[in-house]
């Protein structure tokens, strides 16, 4: 499983959350303790909001622990809201377009988990994407499809919670129809640059770990 964190609060340099803590995301990329595998070396990504409406994003195939550009970026960029993610691939290609976070206009999303039997329902999921969302898809992951389906529902008037619940309901229905026995596990966070909505769910009651820390100046959501 992947590992991630989300931050919202007073602007801070990203290194204070991503790099410096004892169980930082950089540490988890090589020594994750609450995951199926200790190493999350199939790429990483950062997404942050600054003075523009759309988020900035930096994604790379190299492991997070070995990328000097990541350390430099985190040391110099200060933001009030940002995502960071280290990837452990679950059956899809290791390429930059498959690294999180994913963005569409002002929306940003990242995911830790899997859609069981994704290959058997992928075509049906893709058929649900509106034309503009299908054209926006760059990678091959289940995470990106779920994100675009959620955004499509949000743009149709649903809240992020409603949209996510409805998408997961459709996914679980398709899995059942296809006779999929593997579980759906879904830890995720989505933001429009203002509020962050985070989710922890699984159909087998074994979702990946997710924690949150509320302080007077900030809220942090993290996998470990």
JSON list of C-alpha atoms in Angstrom, two decimals:
[
{"chain": "A", "resi": 1, "resn": "UNK", "atom": "CA", "xyz": [0.00, 0.00, 0.00]},
{"chain": "A", "resi": 2, "resn": "UNK", "atom": "CA", "xyz": [1.03, 3.58, -0.57]},
{"chain": "A", "resi": 3, "resn": "UNK", "atom": "CA", "xyz": [1.61, 6.17, 2.14]},
{"chain": "A", "resi": 4, "resn": "UNK", "atom": "CA", "xyz": [0.46, 9.80, 2.19]},
{"chain": "A", "resi": 5, "resn": "UNK", "atom": "CA", "xyz": [-0.09, 12.95, 4.19]},
{"chain": "A", "resi": 6, "resn": "UNK", "atom": "CA", "xyz": [-2.19, 16.09, 3.89]},
{"chain": "A", "resi": 7, "resn": "UNK", "atom": "CA", "xyz": [-1.65, 19.45, 5.60]},
{"chain": "A", "resi": 8, "resn": "UNK", "atom": "CA", "xyz": [-3.98, 22.43, 6.04]},
{"chain": "A", "resi": 9, "resn": "UNK", "atom": "CA", "xyz": [-3.28, 25.40, 8.28]},
{"chain": "A", "resi": 10, "resn": "UNK", "atom": "CA", "xyz": [-0.85, 28.23, 8.74]},
{"chain": "A", "resi": 11, "resn": "UNK", "atom": "CA", "xyz": [1.64, 28.35, 5.85]},
{"chain": "A", "resi": 12, "resn": "UNK", "atom": "CA", "xyz": [4.72, 26.24, 6.61]},
{"chain": "A", "resi": 13, "resn": "UNK", "atom": "CA", "xyz": [7.70, 25.03, 4.63]},
{"chain": "A", "resi": 14, "resn": "UNK", "atom": "CA", "xyz": [6.80, 21.57, 3.43]},
{"chain": "A", "resi": 15, "resn": "UNK", "atom": "CA", "xyz": [9.98, 20.02, 4.83]},
{"chain": "A", "resi": 16, "resn": "UNK", "atom": "CA", "xyz": [8.66, 20.53, 8.37]},
{"chain": "A", "resi": 17, "resn": "UNK", "atom": "CA", "xyz": [5.98, 17.90, 7.70]},
{"chain": "A", "resi": 18, "resn": "UNK", "atom": "CA", "xyz": [7.24, 15.86, 4.73]},
{"chain": "A", "resi": 19, "resn": "UNK", "atom": "CA", "xyz": [10.92, 15.44, 5.60]},
{"chain": "A", "resi": 20, "resn": "UNK", "atom": "CA", "xyz": [11.88, 16.26, 9.17]},
{"chain": "A", "resi": 21, "resn": "UNK", "atom": "CA", "xyz": [9.58, 14.26, 11.54]},
{"chain": "A", "resi": 22, "resn": "UNK", "atom": "CA", "xyz": [10.83, 10.91, 12.85]},
{"chain": "A", "resi": 23, "resn": "UNK", "atom": "CA", "xyz": [8.10, 9.06, 10.94]},
{"chain": "A", "resi": 24, "resn": "UNK", "atom": "CA", "xyz": [8.12, 11.48, 8.01]},
{"chain": "A", "resi": 25, "resn": "UNK", "atom": "CA", "xyz": [6.84, 10.47, 4.61]},
{"chain": "A", "resi": 26, "resn": "UNK", "atom": "CA", "xyz": [10.43, 10.27, 3.39]},
{"chain": "A", "resi": 27, "resn": "UNK", "atom": "CA", "xyz": [11.11, 7.76, 6.17]},
{"chain": "A", "resi": 28, "resn": "UNK", "atom": "CA", "xyz": [7.95, 5.82, 5.29]},
{"chain": "A", "resi": 29, "resn": "UNK", "atom": "CA", "xyz": [9.05, 5.54, 1.68]},
{"chain": "A", "resi": 30, "resn": "UNK", "atom": "CA", "xyz": [11.78, 3.18, 2.86]},
{"chain": "A", "resi": 31, "resn": "UNK", "atom": "CA", "xyz": [10.66, 2.03, 6.32]},
{"chain": "A", "resi": 32, "resn": "UNK", "atom": "CA", "xyz": [6.86, 2.01, 6.49]},
{"chain": "A", "resi": 33, "resn": "UNK", "atom": "CA", "xyz": [5.70, 0.19, 9.60]},
{"chain": "A", "resi": 34, "resn": "UNK", "atom": "CA", "xyz": [1.92, 0.04, 9.12]},
{"chain": "A", "resi": 35, "resn": "UNK", "atom": "CA", "xyz": [1.70, -1.28, 5.56]},
{"chain": "A", "resi": 36, "resn": "UNK", "atom": "CA", "xyz": [1.92, -4.60, 3.74]},
{"chain": "A", "resi": 37, "resn": "UNK", "atom": "CA", "xyz": [5.38, -3.69, 2.48]},
{"chain": "A", "resi": 38, "resn": "UNK", "atom": "CA", "xyz": [7.99, -1.50, 4.13]},
{"chain": "A", "resi": 39, "resn": "UNK", "atom": "CA", "xyz": [9.21, 0.07, 0.89]},
{"chain": "A", "resi": 40, "resn": "UNK", "atom": "CA", "xyz": [7.22, 2.54, -1.17]},
{"chain": "A", "resi": 41, "resn": "UNK", "atom": "CA", "xyz": [9.66, 3.14, -4.01]},
{"chain": "A", "resi": 42, "resn": "UNK", "atom": "CA", "xyz": [7.47, 3.30, -7.13]},
{"chain": "A", "resi": 43, "resn": "UNK", "atom": "CA", "xyz": [7.49, 7.08, -7.38]},
{"chain": "A", "resi": 44, "resn": "UNK", "atom": "CA", "xyz": [6.23, 9.97, -5.30]},
{"chain": "A", "resi": 45, "resn": "UNK", "atom": "CA", "xyz": [4.44, 13.26, -5.64]},
{"chain": "A", "resi": 46, "resn": "UNK", "atom": "CA", "xyz": [3.81, 16.64, -4.04]},
{"chain": "A", "resi": 47, "resn": "UNK", "atom": "CA", "xyz": [0.89, 18.96, -4.66]},
{"chain": "A", "resi": 48, "resn": "UNK", "atom": "CA", "xyz": [0.44, 22.40, -3.11]},
{"chain": "A", "resi": 49, "resn": "UNK", "atom": "CA", "xyz": [-1.55, 25.62, -3.38]},
{"chain": "A", "resi": 50, "resn": "UNK", "atom": "CA", "xyz": [-0.01, 29.06, -3.61]},
{"chain": "A", "resi": 51, "resn": "UNK", "atom": "CA", "xyz": [-1.31, 32.30, -5.04]},
{"chain": "A", "resi": 52, "resn": "UNK", "atom": "CA", "xyz": [-3.03, 30.75, -8.03]},
{"chain": "A", "resi": 53, "resn": "UNK", "atom": "CA", "xyz": [-6.33, 28.88, -8.15]},
{"chain": "A", "resi": 54, "resn": "UNK", "atom": "CA", "xyz": [-4.80, 25.66, -9.48]},
{"chain": "A", "resi": 55, "resn": "UNK", "atom": "CA", "xyz": [-2.34, 23.60, -7.44]},
{"chain": "A", "resi": 56, "resn": "UNK", "atom": "CA", "xyz": [1.28, 23.08, -8.32]},
{"chain": "A", "resi": 57, "resn": "UNK", "atom": "CA", "xyz": [2.43, 19.50, -8.62]},
{"chain": "A", "resi": 58, "resn": "UNK", "atom": "CA", "xyz": [5.76, 17.67, -8.73]},
{"chain": "A", "resi": 59, "resn": "UNK", "atom": "CA", "xyz": [5.78, 13.94, -9.48]},
{"chain": "A", "resi": 60, "resn": "UNK", "atom": "CA", "xyz": [8.74, 11.69, -10.10]},
{"chain": "A", "resi": 61, "resn": "UNK", "atom": "CA", "xyz": [9.53, 8.01, -10.70]},
{"chain": "A", "resi": 62, "resn": "UNK", "atom": "CA", "xyz": [12.60, 7.94, -8.48]},
{"chain": "A", "resi": 63, "resn": "UNK", "atom": "CA", "xyz": [12.12, 6.78, -4.88]},
{"chain": "A", "resi": 64, "resn": "UNK", "atom": "CA", "xyz": [11.44, 9.68, -2.53]},
{"chain": "A", "resi": 65, "resn": "UNK", "atom": "CA", "xyz": [14.46, 8.90, -0.37]},
{"chain": "A", "resi": 66, "resn": "UNK", "atom": "CA", "xyz": [16.89, 9.37, -3.27]},
{"chain": "A", "resi": 67, "resn": "UNK", "atom": "CA", "xyz": [15.58, 12.54, -4.94]},
{"chain": "A", "resi": 68, "resn": "UNK", "atom": "CA", "xyz": [17.54, 15.64, -4.02]},
{"chain": "A", "resi": 69, "resn": "UNK", "atom": "CA", "xyz": [15.06, 17.82, -5.93]},
{"chain": "A", "resi": 70, "resn": "UNK", "atom": "CA", "xyz": [12.31, 16.74, -3.53]},
{"chain": "A", "resi": 71, "resn": "UNK", "atom": "CA", "xyz": [14.35, 17.82, -0.52]},
{"chain": "A", "resi": 72, "resn": "UNK", "atom": "CA", "xyz": [15.18, 21.16, -2.10]},
{"chain": "A", "resi": 73, "resn": "UNK", "atom": "CA", "xyz": [11.57, 21.80, -3.10]},
{"chain": "A", "resi": 74, "resn": "UNK", "atom": "CA", "xyz": [10.26, 20.97, 0.37]},
{"chain": "A", "resi": 75, "resn": "UNK", "atom": "CA", "xyz": [12.88, 23.20, 1.97]},
{"chain": "A", "resi": 76, "resn": "UNK", "atom": "CA", "xyz": [11.97, 26.25, -0.12]},
{"chain": "A", "resi": 77, "resn": "UNK", "atom": "CA", "xyz": [8.20, 26.02, -0.76]},
{"chain": "A", "resi": 78, "resn": "UNK", "atom": "CA", "xyz": [5.81, 27.27, 1.90]},
{"chain": "A", "resi": 79, "resn": "UNK", "atom": "CA", "xyz": [2.10, 26.57, 1.58]},
{"chain": "A", "resi": 80, "resn": "UNK", "atom": "CA", "xyz": [-1.07, 26.58, 3.69]},
{"chain": "A", "resi": 81, "resn": "UNK", "atom": "CA", "xyz": [-2.38, 23.38, 2.10]},
{"chain": "A", "resi": 82, "resn": "UNK", "atom": "CA", "xyz": [-0.46, 20.54, 0.48]},
{"chain": "A", "resi": 83, "resn": "UNK", "atom": "CA", "xyz": [-0.46, 16.81, -0.24]},
{"chain": "A", "resi": 84, "resn": "UNK", "atom": "CA", "xyz": [2.46, 14.37, -0.36]},
{"chain": "A", "resi": 85, "resn": "UNK", "atom": "CA", "xyz": [2.38, 10.73, -1.47]},
{"chain": "A", "resi": 86, "resn": "UNK", "atom": "CA", "xyz": [4.82, 7.84, -1.88]},
{"chain": "A", "resi": 87, "resn": "UNK", "atom": "CA", "xyz": [3.69, 4.99, -4.12]},
{"chain": "A", "resi": 88, "resn": "UNK", "atom": "CA", "xyz": [3.79, 1.21, -3.91]},
{"chain": "A", "resi": 89, "resn": "UNK", "atom": "CA", "xyz": [2.29, 0.05, -7.21]},
{"chain": "A", "resi": 90, "resn": "UNK", "atom": "CA", "xyz": [-0.54, -2.51, -7.15]},
{"chain": "A", "resi": 91, "resn": "UNK", "atom": "CA", "xyz": [-0.63, -3.93, -10.65]},
{"chain": "A", "resi": 92, "resn": "UNK", "atom": "CA", "xyz": [-0.34, -0.82, -12.82]},
{"chain": "A", "resi": 93, "resn": "UNK", "atom": "CA", "xyz": [2.71, 0.59, -14.55]},
{"chain": "A", "resi": 94, "resn": "UNK", "atom": "CA", "xyz": [5.38, 2.57, -12.76]},
{"chain": "A", "resi": 95, "resn": "UNK", "atom": "CA", "xyz": [5.30, 5.83, -14.69]},
{"chain": "A", "resi": 96, "resn": "UNK", "atom": "CA", "xyz": [5.00, 9.51, -13.84]},
{"chain": "A", "resi": 97, "resn": "UNK", "atom": "CA", "xyz": [1.36, 9.75, -14.92]},
{"chain": "A", "resi": 98, "resn": "UNK", "atom": "CA", "xyz": [0.46, 7.08, -12.35]},
{"chain": "A", "resi": 99, "resn": "UNK", "atom": "CA", "xyz": [2.04, 8.93, -9.44]},
{"chain": "A", "resi": 100, "resn": "UNK", "atom": "CA", "xyz": [-0.16, 10.83, -7.00]},
{"chain": "A", "resi": 101, "resn": "UNK", "atom": "CA", "xyz": [-1.49, 13.39, -6.35]},
{"chain": "A", "resi": 102, "resn": "UNK", "atom": "CA", "xyz": [-3.78, 13.78, -9.34]},
{"chain": "A", "resi": 103, "resn": "UNK", "atom": "CA", "xyz": [-5.15, 17.19, -10.28]},
{"chain": "A", "resi": 104, "resn": "UNK", "atom": "CA", "xyz": [-8.03, 18.44, -12.39]},
{"chain": "A", "resi": 105, "resn": "UNK", "atom": "CA", "xyz": [-8.45, 22.20, -12.57]},
{"chain": "A", "resi": 106, "resn": "UNK", "atom": "CA", "xyz": [-8.62, 23.32, -8.91]},
{"chain": "A", "resi": 107, "resn": "UNK", "atom": "CA", "xyz": [-9.15, 19.80, -7.49]},
{"chain": "A", "resi": 108, "resn": "UNK", "atom": "CA", "xyz": [-6.40, 17.59, -6.09]},
{"chain": "A", "resi": 109, "resn": "UNK", "atom": "CA", "xyz": [-6.66, 13.96, -4.95]},
{"chain": "A", "resi": 110, "resn": "UNK", "atom": "CA", "xyz": [-4.51, 11.13, -3.61]},
{"chain": "A", "resi": 111, "resn": "UNK", "atom": "CA", "xyz": [-5.30, 7.54, -2.66]},
{"chain": "A", "resi": 112, "resn": "UNK", "atom": "CA", "xyz": [-3.91, 4.68, -0.63]},
{"chain": "A", "resi": 113, "resn": "UNK", "atom": "CA", "xyz": [-5.52, 1.32, -1.32]},
{"chain": "A", "resi": 114, "resn": "UNK", "atom": "CA", "xyz": [-6.88, -0.66, -4.24]},
{"chain": "A", "resi": 115, "resn": "UNK", "atom": "CA", "xyz": [-9.97, -1.70, -6.15]},
{"chain": "A", "resi": 116, "resn": "UNK", "atom": "CA", "xyz": [-10.03, -5.47, -5.95]},
{"chain": "A", "resi": 117, "resn": "UNK", "atom": "CA", "xyz": [-10.20, -7.08, -9.38]},
{"chain": "A", "resi": 118, "resn": "UNK", "atom": "CA", "xyz": [-9.62, -3.73, -11.05]},
{"chain": "A", "resi": 119, "resn": "UNK", "atom": "CA", "xyz": [-8.69, -5.30, -14.39]},
{"chain": "A", "resi": 120, "resn": "UNK", "atom": "CA", "xyz": [-12.06, -7.04, -14.62]},
{"chain": "A", "resi": 121, "resn": "UNK", "atom": "CA", "xyz": [-14.10, -3.86, -14.15]},
{"chain": "A", "resi": 122, "resn": "UNK", "atom": "CA", "xyz": [-11.76, -1.25, -15.61]},
{"chain": "A", "resi": 123, "resn": "UNK", "atom": "CA", "xyz": [-13.59, -0.99, -18.93]},
{"chain": "A", "resi": 124, "resn": "UNK", "atom": "CA", "xyz": [-16.95, -0.45, -17.21]},
{"chain": "A", "resi": 125, "resn": "UNK", "atom": "CA", "xyz": [-15.45, 2.20, -14.95]},
{"chain": "A", "resi": 126, "resn": "UNK", "atom": "CA", "xyz": [-13.95, 4.04, -17.91]},
{"chain": "A", "resi": 127, "resn": "UNK", "atom": "CA", "xyz": [-17.35, 3.99, -19.62]},
{"chain": "A", "resi": 128, "resn": "UNK", "atom": "CA", "xyz": [-18.77, 6.02, -16.72]},
{"chain": "A", "resi": 129, "resn": "UNK", "atom": "CA", "xyz": [-16.36, 8.91, -17.32]},
{"chain": "A", "resi": 130, "resn": "UNK", "atom": "CA", "xyz": [-17.84, 11.95, -19.09]},
{"chain": "A", "resi": 131, "resn": "UNK", "atom": "CA", "xyz": [-16.03, 12.81, -22.32]},
{"chain": "A", "resi": 132, "resn": "UNK", "atom": "CA", "xyz": [-14.10, 15.73, -20.82]},
{"chain": "A", "resi": 133, "resn": "UNK", "atom": "CA", "xyz": [-12.96, 13.62, -17.88]},
{"chain": "A", "resi": 134, "resn": "UNK", "atom": "CA", "xyz": [-11.95, 10.73, -20.12]},
{"chain": "A", "resi": 135, "resn": "UNK", "atom": "CA", "xyz": [-9.85, 13.13, -22.19]},
{"chain": "A", "resi": 136, "resn": "UNK", "atom": "CA", "xyz": [-8.21, 14.44, -19.01]},
{"chain": "A", "resi": 137, "resn": "UNK", "atom": "CA", "xyz": [-7.06, 11.00, -17.92]},
{"chain": "A", "resi": 138, "resn": "UNK", "atom": "CA", "xyz": [-3.30, 10.57, -18.33]},
{"chain": "A", "resi": 139, "resn": "UNK", "atom": "CA", "xyz": [-2.50, 7.36, -16.45]},
{"chain": "A", "resi": 140, "resn": "UNK", "atom": "CA", "xyz": [-3.78, 3.82, -15.98]},
{"chain": "A", "resi": 141, "resn": "UNK", "atom": "CA", "xyz": [-4.53, 3.57, -12.26]},
{"chain": "A", "resi": 142, "resn": "UNK", "atom": "CA", "xyz": [-7.78, 2.82, -10.48]},
{"chain": "A", "resi": 143, "resn": "UNK", "atom": "CA", "xyz": [-7.05, 5.86, -8.31]},
{"chain": "A", "resi": 144, "resn": "UNK", "atom": "CA", "xyz": [-7.20, 8.32, -11.19]},
{"chain": "A", "resi": 145, "resn": "UNK", "atom": "CA", "xyz": [-10.46, 6.88, -12.53]},
{"chain": "A", "resi": 146, "resn": "UNK", "atom": "CA", "xyz": [-12.08, 7.16, -9.10]},
{"chain": "A", "resi": 147, "resn": "UNK", "atom": "CA", "xyz": [-10.83, 10.75, -8.77]},
{"chain": "A", "resi": 148, "resn": "UNK", "atom": "CA", "xyz": [-12.26, 11.84, -12.11]},
{"chain": "A", "resi": 149, "resn": "UNK", "atom": "CA", "xyz": [-15.57, 10.12, -11.40]},
{"chain": "A", "resi": 150, "resn": "UNK", "atom": "CA", "xyz": [-15.75, 11.97, -8.07]},
{"chain": "A", "resi": 151, "resn": "UNK", "atom": "CA", "xyz": [-14.95, 15.33, -9.67]},
{"chain": "A", "resi": 152, "resn": "UNK", "atom": "CA", "xyz": [-17.60, 14.75, -12.33]},
{"chain": "A", "resi": 153, "resn": "UNK", "atom": "CA", "xyz": [-20.21, 14.27, -9.62]},
{"chain": "A", "resi": 154, "resn": "UNK", "atom": "CA", "xyz": [-18.98, 17.29, -7.67]},
{"chain": "A", "resi": 155, "resn": "UNK", "atom": "CA", "xyz": [-19.30, 19.45, -10.77]},
{"chain": "A", "resi": 156, "resn": "UNK", "atom": "CA", "xyz": [-22.86, 18.08, -11.15]},
{"chain": "A", "resi": 157, "resn": "UNK", "atom": "CA", "xyz": [-23.72, 19.47, -7.72]},
{"chain": "A", "resi": 158, "resn": "UNK", "atom": "CA", "xyz": [-22.80, 16.80, -5.17]},
{"chain": "A", "resi": 159, "resn": "UNK", "atom": "CA", "xyz": [-20.59, 17.42, -2.15]},
{"chain": "A", "resi": 160, "resn": "UNK", "atom": "CA", "xyz": [-17.23, 15.64, -2.00]},
{"chain": "A", "resi": 161, "resn": "UNK", "atom": "CA", "xyz": [-18.65, 13.23, 0.59]},
{"chain": "A", "resi": 162, "resn": "UNK", "atom": "CA", "xyz": [-21.76, 12.48, -1.49]},
{"chain": "A", "resi": 163, "resn": "UNK", "atom": "CA", "xyz": [-19.75, 12.12, -4.68]},
{"chain": "A", "resi": 164, "resn": "UNK", "atom": "CA", "xyz": [-17.21, 9.77, -3.13]},
{"chain": "A", "resi": 165, "resn": "UNK", "atom": "CA", "xyz": [-19.86, 7.62, -1.45]},
{"chain": "A", "resi": 166, "resn": "UNK", "atom": "CA", "xyz": [-21.79, 7.29, -4.71]},
{"chain": "A", "resi": 167, "resn": "UNK", "atom": "CA", "xyz": [-18.70, 6.39, -6.72]},
{"chain": "A", "resi": 168, "resn": "UNK", "atom": "CA", "xyz": [-17.62, 3.75, -4.21]},
{"chain": "A", "resi": 169, "resn": "UNK", "atom": "CA", "xyz": [-21.15, 2.36, -4.21]},
{"chain": "A", "resi": 170, "resn": "UNK", "atom": "CA", "xyz": [-20.97, 1.93, -8.00]},
{"chain": "A", "resi": 171, "resn": "UNK", "atom": "CA", "xyz": [-17.52, 0.36, -7.76]},
{"chain": "A", "resi": 172, "resn": "UNK", "atom": "CA", "xyz": [-18.62, -2.17, -5.15]},
{"chain": "A", "resi": 173, "resn": "UNK", "atom": "CA", "xyz": [-21.68, -3.04, -7.26]},
{"chain": "A", "resi": 174, "resn": "UNK", "atom": "CA", "xyz": [-19.48, -3.67, -10.30]},
{"chain": "A", "resi": 175, "resn": "UNK", "atom": "CA", "xyz": [-17.10, -5.79, -8.23]},
{"chain": "A", "resi": 176, "resn": "UNK", "atom": "CA", "xyz": [-20.00, -7.90, -6.99]},
{"chain": "A", "resi": 177, "resn": "UNK", "atom": "CA", "xyz": [-21.36, -8.34, -10.52]},
{"chain": "A", "resi": 178, "resn": "UNK", "atom": "CA", "xyz": [-17.93, -9.46, -11.73]},
{"chain": "A", "resi": 179, "resn": "UNK", "atom": "CA", "xyz": [-17.59, -11.94, -8.87]},
{"chain": "A", "resi": 180, "resn": "UNK", "atom": "CA", "xyz": [-14.52, -10.17, -7.47]},
{"chain": "A", "resi": 181, "resn": "UNK", "atom": "CA", "xyz": [-13.36, -11.61, -4.16]},
{"chain": "A", "resi": 182, "resn": "UNK", "atom": "CA", "xyz": [-10.52, -9.17, -3.53]},
{"chain": "A", "resi": 183, "resn": "UNK", "atom": "CA", "xyz": [-11.40, -6.26, -1.23]},
{"chain": "A", "resi": 184, "resn": "UNK", "atom": "CA", "xyz": [-11.95, -2.60, -1.97]},
{"chain": "A", "resi": 185, "resn": "UNK", "atom": "CA", "xyz": [-9.67, -0.57, 0.27]},
{"chain": "A", "resi": 186, "resn": "UNK", "atom": "CA", "xyz": [-9.92, 3.19, 0.15]},
{"chain": "A", "resi": 187, "resn": "UNK", "atom": "CA", "xyz": [-7.93, 5.78, 2.04]},
{"chain": "A", "resi": 188, "resn": "UNK", "atom": "CA", "xyz": [-8.07, 9.07, 0.19]},
{"chain": "A", "resi": 189, "resn": "UNK", "atom": "CA", "xyz": [-7.99, 12.84, 0.47]},
{"chain": "A", "resi": 190, "resn": "UNK", "atom": "CA", "xyz": [-9.46, 15.44, -1.86]},
{"chain": "A", "resi": 191, "resn": "UNK", "atom": "CA", "xyz": [-9.25, 19.22, -1.77]},
{"chain": "A", "resi": 192, "resn": "UNK", "atom": "CA", "xyz": [-10.19, 22.28, -3.78]},
{"chain": "A", "resi": 193, "resn": "UNK", "atom": "CA", "xyz": [-7.48, 24.39, -2.14]},
{"chain": "A", "resi": 194, "resn": "UNK", "atom": "CA", "xyz": [-9.78, 25.41, 0.70]},
{"chain": "A", "resi": 195, "resn": "UNK", "atom": "CA", "xyz": [-11.16, 22.41, 2.58]},
{"chain": "A", "resi": 196, "resn": "UNK", "atom": "CA", "xyz": [-9.72, 18.88, 2.72]},
{"chain": "A", "resi": 197, "resn": "UNK", "atom": "CA", "xyz": [-12.05, 15.88, 2.87]},
{"chain": "A", "resi": 198, "resn": "UNK", "atom": "CA", "xyz": [-10.44, 12.59, 3.88]},
{"chain": "A", "resi": 199, "resn": "UNK", "atom": "CA", "xyz": [-11.80, 9.05, 3.81]},
{"chain": "A", "resi": 200, "resn": "UNK", "atom": "CA", "xyz": [-10.91, 5.71, 5.37]},
{"chain": "A", "resi": 201, "resn": "UNK", "atom": "CA", "xyz": [-12.96, 2.72, 4.23]},
{"chain": "A", "resi": 202, "resn": "UNK", "atom": "CA", "xyz": [-12.77, -0.92, 3.18]},
{"chain": "A", "resi": 203, "resn": "UNK", "atom": "CA", "xyz": [-15.31, -3.59, 2.33]},
{"chain": "A", "resi": 204, "resn": "UNK", "atom": "CA", "xyz": [-13.42, -6.15, 4.43]},
{"chain": "A", "resi": 205, "resn": "UNK", "atom": "CA", "xyz": [-13.11, -3.92, 7.51]},
{"chain": "A", "resi": 206, "resn": "UNK", "atom": "CA", "xyz": [-9.35, -3.74, 7.07]},
{"chain": "A", "resi": 207, "resn": "UNK", "atom": "CA", "xyz": [-8.66, -0.27, 5.67]},
{"chain": "A", "resi": 208, "resn": "UNK", "atom": "CA", "xyz": [-5.08, 1.02, 5.61]},
{"chain": "A", "resi": 209, "resn": "UNK", "atom": "CA", "xyz": [-4.10, 3.07, 8.64]},
{"chain": "A", "resi": 210, "resn": "UNK", "atom": "CA", "xyz": [-4.89, 6.77, 8.70]},
{"chain": "A", "resi": 211, "resn": "UNK", "atom": "CA", "xyz": [-4.44, 9.31, 11.48]},
{"chain": "A", "resi": 212, "resn": "UNK", "atom": "CA", "xyz": [-5.18, 12.97, 12.03]},
{"chain": "A", "resi": 213, "resn": "UNK", "atom": "CA", "xyz": [-3.66, 15.56, 14.32]},
{"chain": "A", "resi": 214, "resn": "UNK", "atom": "CA", "xyz": [-5.54, 18.75, 15.11]},
{"chain": "A", "resi": 215, "resn": "UNK", "atom": "CA", "xyz": [-3.58, 21.70, 16.40]},
{"chain": "A", "resi": 216, "resn": "UNK", "atom": "CA", "xyz": [-4.59, 25.30, 16.91]},
{"chain": "A", "resi": 217, "resn": "UNK", "atom": "CA", "xyz": [-2.64, 26.32, 13.81]},
{"chain": "A", "resi": 218, "resn": "UNK", "atom": "CA", "xyz": [-3.12, 23.31, 11.53]},
{"chain": "A", "resi": 219, "resn": "UNK", "atom": "CA", "xyz": [-4.59, 19.88, 10.85]},
{"chain": "A", "resi": 220, "resn": "UNK", "atom": "CA", "xyz": [-2.42, 17.05, 9.56]},
{"chain": "A", "resi": 221, "resn": "UNK", "atom": "CA", "xyz": [-3.75, 13.79, 8.12]},
{"chain": "A", "resi": 222, "resn": "UNK", "atom": "CA", "xyz": [-1.16, 11.04, 7.73]},
{"chain": "A", "resi": 223, "resn": "UNK", "atom": "CA", "xyz": [-0.82, 7.34, 7.07]},
{"chain": "A", "resi": 224, "resn": "UNK", "atom": "CA", "xyz": [1.57, 6.83, 9.96]}
]
